[in-house]
């Protein structure tokens, strides 16, 4: 068979043939490829593919070698060696790559092909750099420079400058590297191709990041992208998109980074840039691990793993496998996590990475500790410790010591754990890792408790807590704050436990644990508003410094574990630079507070003191704040004169009753015939569980509940519980009290202090066949609310919500909600043109006294970290709503429409929203006696309008 087609078509077909024998048969038949010019074309395509598809690039490199052998041409053989060197370099096999380049050089020197010698020398620099053979790299660069200067080849001189800049960059000589990059860029703008210019701009961006010039880095990446797009290079556009997304990730701008990664991934897939598509998945999986979005992290790590395996990229494959192992370990799949860690470790050893195998030993030890397999956990922790004490990673050594201390504690050897804690704290002071130091103080507190030294234990827990408070101010993104607080609940629980005989101090600790990130969000929202002239420059400086601090920290973490890592001296310098940035940030924030009192007060975002909370409570209102500490439930009763702390007992039976209640409510998703047949049984079973919960959570307090209004601040799973429906003997709390809720007392204070818009109302409804009553509900609500703007179906768009929401006193949205338990940041409500997610709400401005989400499960939140709520409720409070009315479970369309008519009718006569809500529930119960129908809605935030406050 004779293969026909143009050379380019034949080359593309060769790259697609995976089987070696079939590829050789095709090459035999493709006579048009049996010449040096065709070999050069195959070589050029192989070089291009090393950045997009290593498997196809490797096939072409093999094809060049096979054709060179057939032709008996030493120059073609040299091309085959060079192409193989490029593929080996892309796979991280630098020693083998250098061997191929040196073999090619011997052939080319014998042939006297001087320019090709220069090209090979220049192309081989990167492998020498990664091997740390900088002197040899500089010798090769000097020889190549002499060749290109003799030939007057300005283009290759400019490319060589870019590669030489890489040598200096790898030696942490950033200023020298930037000089070479800048000179190369200047020449390439004049004479180079767009691919050359894009490459040097990317190098300049990377160097700028290391010099903490993130604005410059972003400008270089954007220029590189524009250059590629302008010149029709979609593969490099996708690469630039990835680089820009990664820069935002470095800076801690997670929401922006996620959007950009999604765009970059789509671009990469459209133009078959498999390498950068896989990198998008890898980076985003790491980001989601930080945000504790474990399911999405696992999916993305799995996708990255599959892609890097196909590309035969060892280091990246190992890293994706490690991320997947971390994710599945957090899903409590310990056996699978350990298998993945074992395989990833083998890959890292094969890649000659020294840091990651020790890290994996530590990760495995942590998983084994959680699984109760203490002897093997100890062996691995000791092995990791032996490596880290010899490295510059003092923080990891301290983490090993803390794990060993916890293992000693679990084994009843508290005295042996004490010196380990002290050693870890000393290392952490030197390593300057304050977040880990908080954990170390907590472990020390545990040890002191085990040694029956309660005074020292309390002091250690207070040190841990003080460290948390210092760290909060330097954490930039709100998602990062949630991730930071993820495992810090134990510190607050320990403090509450130690202070349980001091009610006011215990209550203060409860408040500090609850919805801290949300309180910060609401307070920090002022930072997004137009700044006064006097402080506008300070605001901009504070934002810039926050970004630089976040990026510097990320940079340290990345280089501690990456192959070919920067020197220990560079990392120490970066830590010093981070301290300087943090100091400047602190100074700038202090200047802001002095220059603009309102802005400064909000930036402080302090947790409200008990006296402030008492003063904020309306007359006749009692605050019930629940808290779970070490498996026991407590309730703080905040009254005008005093704070009481009541021990309610073990949380376990309460959780069991809660799950049984949720199971009964879930039955309403079944067929109507089943509900009609078993209606009495369903009501009886639900009532029994509500009575059990009442007896556990309310009955011990009932005699103290001597006001008409209750403000409930739940904790943990209690956020999902309708307290207003608790009761026994056919009487519920809603019969005796007007009940509202808050994520924390501090968040309530912020909501109560907000001023509402004075405009009319905005009513949006999206009816469909599942919810045909929405149209009638919208008409009834609009008839009651003043000056209502009404939009139905496709007219109820996000654009109208953005346009009219900021000026509307009431916002009512009747539609379906989607709560994502697996990834609550992507929970959404459906509008006429698109879903509105939590991310979208963060960009929304509302001035509403009340936002009502009349739909299924619109009030559900994931409870993460230190009692942080993630869901639509969070976004609406952040967007500016003083209060939110939302549902805890999937609601019935008909009963909900009737309930809303009753609620708004009462609200028109009584400004107290909690009272109106309670009355509407009682009215609806006459027609729909089961709590599923009348009890799903909760009012969160300020019950009274601002004018009545």
XYZ file of C-alpha atoms in Angstrom, residues 53 78 115 121 163 170 216 327 353 439 450 522 738 755 818 838 858-859 911 943:
20
model
C 0.560 15.976 23.637
C 21.048 14.094 15.046
C 24.088 26.667 13.516
C 23.200 23.776 22.872
C 16.984 30.525 27.848
C 16.821 28.828 38.642
C 3.705 43.131 36.301
C -9.420 13.841 49.024
C 11.790 13.862 44.017
C -2.479 23.446 66.323
C -4.086 14.561 80.433
C -20.568 41.486 56.281
C -42.264 34.452 67.941
C -30.336 50.369 57.093
C -30.840 23.623 44.425
C -23.634 31.672 45.845
C -33.456 27.459 49.876
C -32.357 27.866 53.488
C -43.899 45.121 61.192
C -37.026 40.624 62.840
